[in-house]
Amino acid sequence: MSLVHGDPLDFSGLFKLDVLVQIDVATYSFYEVGLKKFFAFSSGKELIFIYINPQTGRAEKNYDWDFLDNPIYCMCFEPSGTWVLMISEQKVLLVPFLPLFVPQNAFDHKWSLSSVTVLPLGSIAEATSVVFWLTKESENVVIIGSKTGAITFYSLESQSIVGECKVAGVITDLQICYDDSLDLLTLLVSSTKCHHWKLVLEHRSFGYNWLQQTRAQNDKDKKDSFMSYIRQLSKDKITLLIQGGSKDDNKAQTVEYVLKPTDYLPMFRQGSNNWALTAQYVNGRHFLTAFELNEGTMILESPEEDTPSRTLRPKIKKDGQYIQGLWSQRIIYLLRKNELEIHSSCFSIIQGEGLLGTKRDFTLLWSAELIGDIIQAHLMSTKEPPPAITGWQQPTFMCDLQIPRFNLEPCLIVTTHGAYVLSTMCEPCEWLVGLIMRGCTGAEQSAAGMGAPVGPLLRAAADMLMSRGNVAPAQYLFSLSQSPSDGWVARLGVFGRIQEITHYKPTSNLGSLGNTAVTIKLLAFLIQMRVREDKKFDKSIKFTMLNTVELQELTSFAAAIGLWDLVPAFSIQRGHPNLLLVAIKSRKDICRGALNILLTYQCLVPLLLEENGQWLFDYITDKCDQFDTIILKVYD
């Protein structure tokens, strides 16, 4: 696990990668019901079931299985999670899963709860993928993909094959994609070399069902009645004429579907066919995530729509090692051959400069290497964040903070040698507040990377610092939270620098330190002088060895915090009067201390004349009615 070199952000304190199971994975299945998670892993030698309930924790069962007589080609879970369905040699096996872990519950007794149910399948080519289709009419249909490209529809009720179709090539994956907004159920078929097909199974609002239409078209006895409400366009294409179902119920809608799988490459993805497609369910919404493996473009889409709902472009390596991309609201998971990358969704937006008006040249937040080659990854559901506490109260712990909380969806990564779960060590918002409190570099960038509002985080950090007695930094952060967002990056960066150098403690005497350590020590002195009146600058410190860059740092910092009496010590007295002018020009307004220095040190006059110091004289003329008599006498 590592942070990419050159990346200014460090998320190693937030993300963690846990081992779920260590096994040589030949086939597997993952399923969720709410927050309950179901896992089945097969290596060809052992079969492992894992059940995770947030209330009772994790339970694991090493299932006794005869792989010689019942080889497992592929498997999936039944929609309730009660059984795991396996495709074996000429048979379908229904293995009780949930009764192994929750025996006291009452289950729907469709099949045996204590032993394996064996259903005859017949002779089909070796299966590579299987999905479960529970139709609107509650018919249990298993869809099986094979190495020959054949797709078989098998009914568990009739124990027979009820439909077939075919694609060109070896089927590597079948996915069910359900579009909530369209009430549309689509079968997504993936083959080698990133070739994809789609087959519309159901459009429930229009009463369309692929099985019913296929049966009706093939049933000659029903052909006359079928043609009375369906006009056949071709051998493989039908059109449904639906009355209503739109905003204007008086208008007829025409819905056209193909009864065979069709190449799936929408117009907005025509530039490349090197896409990895994943059906996702995030934040109560089903959609497809299409990830272009070479350029890194990520598109959220519906199989029925002609325009993408969102397009992102995380910055990726151009080495052709990517295999999958997953989107969540705040972060993007990208899978390489044996590596997981976490990118910022906010930083991956194509249009616009991004948050705080700064253009990002990176999107990667964190990465981790895994053991084995990655097979596939899945987003996992997470609990909703707790509701906000009403009414302010002084925080004692991070959980007391009143901040807009959110959770990041965990990610399951399955490799050839096991399964891993990527999650967070704590709540992201609490971690961000901790960054701000400690003055860590890039705190505001880290918040922007996860789309977290900086203002409430600043107020929460101020509350926590105040409760711990750190009044000065608490007041600074609170005042910063009340200011406009412009300048948060710079001002929080200054706060982080101040926090770091005030805690600086040298391990030896000052004379033996290098230039950088001497500069840090002097900066710490300046801060202590600014916040504590009893602190005096030690003029015996020898800093003649400091170079121009370090002297400019000290000069600008002393000017920024108003220690004008010390500004000449780091510039004019070191033989670099130009550093003082640079420090003054960096300020928007010339304060009394800066003006007094300009009029006191005559060595600055040649520099002002050399670089056209008319700006200074114009400023004095314009502000002369606001100066006190001391300044005016010096000017005269």
mmCIF file with all atom_site columns, C-alpha atoms in Angstrom, residues 73-75 125-130 144-147 171-174:
data_model
loop_
_atom_site.group_PDB
_atom_site.id
_atom_site.type_symbol
_atom_site.label_atom_id
_atom_site.label_alt_id
_atom_site.label_comp_id
_atom_site.label_asym_id
_atom_site.label_entity_id
_atom_site.label_seq_id
_atom_site.pdbx_PDB_ins_code
_atom_site.Cartn_x
_atom_site.Cartn_y
_atom_site.Cartn_z
_atom_site.occupancy
_atom_site.B_iso_or_equiv
_atom_site.pdbx_formal_charge
_atom_site.auth_seq_id
_atom_site.auth_comp_id
_atom_site.auth_asym_id
_atom_site.auth_atom_id
_atom_site.pdbx_PDB_model_num
ATOM 1  C CA . TYR A 1 73  ? -18.493 -24.205 -13.221 1.00 0.00 ? 73  TYR A CA 1
ATOM 2  C CA . CYS A 1 74  ? -20.176 -21.026 -11.965 1.00 0.00 ? 74  CYS A CA 1
ATOM 3  C CA . MET A 1 75  ? -22.627 -19.950 -9.274  1.00 0.00 ? 75  MET A CA 1
ATOM 4  C CA . ALA A 1 125 ? -21.507 -26.471 -23.256 1.00 0.00 ? 125 ALA A CA 1
ATOM 5  C CA . GLU A 1 126 ? -19.335 -25.741 -20.225 1.00 0.00 ? 126 GLU A CA 1
ATOM 6  C CA . ALA A 1 127 ? -20.902 -22.843 -18.358 1.00 0.00 ? 127 ALA A CA 1
ATOM 7  C CA . THR A 1 128 ? -18.842 -19.738 -17.606 1.00 0.00 ? 128 THR A CA 1
ATOM 8  C CA . SER A 1 129 ? -21.368 -17.415 -15.946 1.00 0.00 ? 129 SER A CA 1
ATOM 9  C CA . VAL A 1 130 ? -24.840 -17.533 -14.437 1.00 0.00 ? 130 VAL A CA 1
ATOM 10 C CA . ILE A 1 144 ? -26.451 -19.465 -18.202 1.00 0.00 ? 144 ILE A CA 1
ATOM 11 C CA . GLY A 1 145 ? -23.607 -18.304 -20.444 1.00 0.00 ? 145 GLY A CA 1
ATOM 12 C CA . SER A 1 146 ? -21.141 -20.758 -21.986 1.00 0.00 ? 146 SER A CA 1
ATOM 13 C CA . LYS A 1 147 ? -17.800 -20.917 -23.752 1.00 0.00 ? 147 LYS A CA 1
ATOM 14 C CA . ILE A 1 171 ? -18.962 -15.461 -22.740 1.00 0.00 ? 171 ILE A CA 1
ATOM 15 C CA . THR A 1 172 ? -16.907 -14.203 -19.812 1.00 0.00 ? 172 THR A CA 1
ATOM 16 C CA . ASP A 1 173 ? -19.619 -12.504 -17.765 1.00 0.00 ? 173 ASP A CA 1
ATOM 17 C CA . LEU A 1 174 ? -23.375 -12.036 -17.504 1.00 0.00 ? 174 LEU A CA 1
#
